[in-house]
Amino acid sequence: MRLVIELEPLSEIPYNYLNKHAIQGLIYYLLKDTSFDNLHSSTKFKYFTFSDIFPISDFKPGFKKTLLFSSPSNELVNELYNSILRYRTVKIKNLNFNIISVKKIKLNLTNRFISGSPIVLYKDNKSNEYFSFDKHNDLNFFLERIKENAIKKYNTYFGESIILNEPIFDKMKFKKEVVIKDFKSGKEFIIIGSVWKLLEKFHIPDHLYNFYEFLMDCGLGEKNSLGYGFINPVR
């Protein structure tokens, strides 16, 4: 399930001023005093993700922005939705935004997706090395790693042991690689991700329907709860 959150900035600021940690901080703030109050401190999968804020342009009063939030947990989505309804304005970083609207939506699964935020994978998480197409140029590694990560998240969430012997996607159209500078507690972090025009599974059999619906709600790759790996279905 998803939330569509429309926001209006109350001051003029550059688009890149708000980073992923700032948006994540807003989500955790809104979940305070709910049943998900301690989600931010969990070391396990958090099972949510969010899109980049769009349209991609500087923030200006009178021009609304949209943020999408998704999770396979309807309870989490409902808690966040009810919390947002209690606010007329919210603060992201040190900036105020009017809440124009928030609504819940349930999307129908398709077999074609587009990335709504960069997909991030570690090449070696022990050395904090991110996978890079520019550096590593290994599509097979990318496909195997996102499949391995997706299966692990799905099995952990549902307590199942699903096995996928086929490629997670059959057709892919690469758009670009991005290097993102993020900041937390005054420290700079460099994250590498990939943006995709198309991620297509030619046919989703009935026994894998829930699996791909889970990916649509939870995100692909790593760092989903930091707003990476968000995917949108396309017709």
XYZ file of C-alpha atoms in Angstrom:
235
model
C 0.000 0.000 0.000
C 1.120 3.565 -0.626
C 0.659 7.086 0.601
C 0.632 10.063 -1.741
C 1.727 13.091 0.285
C 1.448 16.564 -1.249
C 3.499 19.315 0.352
C 3.919 23.048 -0.227
C 7.212 24.664 0.837
C 6.880 27.900 2.779
C 10.263 29.231 1.665
C 12.444 29.094 -1.425
C 15.316 26.619 -1.283
C 17.453 24.601 -3.741
C 16.174 21.117 -4.521
C 19.312 19.365 -3.256
C 19.100 21.031 0.170
C 16.799 18.270 1.427
C 18.516 14.890 1.503
C 17.242 11.369 2.122
C 18.143 11.425 5.821
C 15.958 14.526 6.269
C 12.944 12.806 4.679
C 13.578 9.655 6.698
C 13.761 11.802 9.831
C 10.312 13.218 9.078
C 8.870 9.707 8.714
C 10.309 8.575 12.041
C 9.069 11.759 13.704
C 5.554 11.127 12.413
C 5.701 7.554 13.742
C 6.463 8.691 17.292
C 3.863 7.583 19.844
C 2.552 4.914 17.465
C 3.052 1.167 17.514
C 6.072 1.798 15.257
C 7.700 4.253 17.663
C 10.895 2.187 17.908
C 11.176 1.327 14.204
C 14.047 3.775 13.706
C 16.268 1.896 16.173
C 15.586 -1.567 14.732
C 18.580 -3.331 13.183
C 16.308 -5.561 11.087
C 14.658 -4.860 7.730
C 12.227 -1.975 8.167
C 10.028 -2.873 5.182
C 9.281 0.572 3.796
C 10.676 2.932 1.236
C 9.855 6.293 -0.295
C 10.300 8.038 -3.608
C 12.383 11.000 -4.542
C 10.428 14.216 -4.042
C 8.994 15.320 -7.380
C 8.896 17.233 -9.597
C 12.671 17.659 -9.479
C 13.020 21.420 -9.248
C 13.803 23.977 -6.573
C 11.312 24.399 -3.739
C 9.172 27.536 -4.018
C 6.090 28.739 -2.128
C 2.934 28.097 -4.140
C 4.427 25.148 -6.028
C 3.479 21.792 -4.559
C 5.740 18.778 -4.279
C 4.810 15.122 -3.972
C 6.352 12.346 -1.892
C 5.318 8.699 -2.179
C 5.656 6.284 0.727
C 5.148 2.537 0.377
C 5.222 -0.570 2.554
C 3.868 -4.119 2.437
C 2.611 -3.456 5.990
C -0.869 -1.949 5.830
C -0.612 -1.312 9.564
C 2.494 0.835 9.079
C 0.890 2.774 6.216
C -2.271 3.371 8.253
C -0.321 4.551 11.306
C 1.653 7.028 9.212
C -1.498 8.186 7.425
C -3.360 8.832 10.684
C -0.362 10.667 12.112
C -0.074 12.973 9.080
C -3.767 13.865 9.390
C -3.002 15.479 12.754
C -0.688 18.067 11.198
C -1.274 21.128 9.048
C 2.441 21.835 8.709
C 5.569 19.716 9.109
C 9.238 20.561 9.352
C 11.792 18.810 7.156
C 15.300 19.596 8.299
C 14.751 23.214 9.395
C 12.172 24.116 6.756
C 8.379 24.312 7.063
C 5.928 22.734 4.644
C 2.153 22.906 4.461
C 0.495 19.508 4.132
C -1.837 19.927 1.180
C -3.189 16.387 1.137
C -2.452 12.766 1.960
C -4.229 9.750 0.551
C -3.885 5.976 0.580
C -3.724 4.076 -2.687
C -3.474 0.422 -3.628
C -1.751 -0.139 -6.955
C -2.418 -3.063 -9.254
C 0.625 -5.166 -10.002
C 2.010 -5.091 -13.530
C 5.001 -6.890 -15.025
C 6.824 -3.642 -15.883
C 8.418 -1.141 -13.501
C 10.402 2.076 -13.530
C 12.654 3.281 -10.734
C 11.273 6.142 -8.634
C 14.546 6.465 -6.734
C 18.027 5.015 -7.375
C 18.600 1.314 -6.720
C 21.552 0.804 -4.376
C 23.615 -2.331 -3.805
C 26.797 -3.069 -1.935
C 29.649 -4.690 -3.823
C 31.276 -5.340 -0.440
C 29.416 -4.099 2.627
C 32.354 -4.891 4.930
C 34.463 -2.257 3.177
C 31.410 -0.044 2.504
C 31.975 -0.361 -1.266
C 28.909 0.233 -3.434
C 28.290 -1.562 -6.700
C 28.941 0.709 -9.687
C 28.236 -0.017 -13.335
C 30.909 2.507 -14.280
C 33.503 0.732 -12.145
C 32.409 -2.926 -12.056
C 30.320 -3.233 -15.267
C 28.719 -6.509 -14.197
C 25.005 -6.849 -14.952
C 24.938 -10.474 -13.784
C 26.222 -9.444 -10.351
C 23.558 -6.729 -10.167
C 20.741 -9.129 -11.103
C 21.886 -11.872 -8.751
C 22.391 -9.487 -5.840
C 18.982 -7.776 -6.138
C 17.339 -11.220 -6.442
C 19.199 -12.533 -3.406
C 18.300 -9.422 -1.414
C 14.647 -9.540 -2.497
C 14.231 -13.215 -1.584
C 15.824 -12.680 1.829
C 13.511 -9.751 2.634
C 10.413 -11.595 1.400
C 11.185 -14.799 3.295
C 11.954 -12.886 6.484
C 8.753 -10.835 6.273
C 6.397 -13.744 5.551
C 8.313 -16.532 7.276
C 8.475 -18.487 4.021
C 11.198 -20.125 1.944
C 10.439 -18.980 -1.576
C 12.916 -20.080 -4.257
C 13.408 -18.213 -7.544
C 15.430 -20.194 -10.092
C 14.849 -17.731 -12.915
C 16.051 -14.150 -13.486
C 14.214 -11.582 -11.382
C 13.761 -9.472 -14.540
C 13.890 -10.490 -18.216
C 14.311 -7.080 -19.831
C 15.964 -3.943 -18.471
C 16.639 -0.468 -19.844
C 19.368 1.413 -18.019
C 19.058 5.184 -17.701
C 22.043 6.371 -15.680
C 24.231 5.889 -12.657
C 24.087 8.521 -9.935
C 26.413 9.502 -7.130
C 24.482 10.953 -4.203
C 25.969 13.068 -1.443
C 24.045 12.607 1.772
C 24.618 14.067 5.216
C 23.841 12.816 8.702
C 24.965 14.473 11.941
C 27.284 16.734 9.977
C 29.060 13.841 8.234
C 29.041 13.370 4.466
C 28.135 10.014 2.913
C 28.629 9.047 -0.735
C 26.092 6.563 -2.117
C 26.108 5.098 -5.647
C 22.886 3.971 -7.280
C 21.353 3.210 -10.671
C 18.234 4.621 -12.324
C 16.197 2.474 -14.721
C 13.796 3.292 -17.545
C 12.409 -0.231 -17.459
C 12.510 -3.379 -15.319
C 10.326 -6.034 -16.930
C 9.319 -9.595 -16.076
C 7.731 -11.052 -19.200
C 5.322 -13.228 -17.240
C 4.621 -13.317 -13.516
C 3.212 -16.756 -12.614
C 0.508 -16.983 -9.989
C 2.839 -18.400 -7.325
C 5.145 -15.353 -7.653
C 2.406 -12.713 -7.683
C 2.816 -11.899 -3.976
C 6.592 -11.779 -4.353
C 6.526 -9.069 -7.037
C 3.787 -7.183 -5.236
C 6.033 -7.219 -2.151
C 8.915 -5.765 -4.197
C 6.634 -3.028 -5.501
C 5.737 -2.103 -1.920
C 9.081 -2.666 -0.203
C 11.617 -1.597 -2.839
C 14.586 -3.168 -4.611
C 18.154 -3.425 -3.422
C 19.492 -2.051 -0.171
C 18.867 1.047 1.958
C 15.132 0.977 1.180
C 14.209 2.724 4.436
C 16.507 5.571 3.393
C 14.413 6.072 0.271
C 16.333 3.964 -2.231
C 15.017 1.270 -4.543
C 11.506 2.713 -4.878
C 9.828 1.326 -8.018
C 6.632 2.284 -9.812
C 4.502 -0.022 -11.970
C 3.996 1.105 -15.576
C 1.425 0.031 -18.117
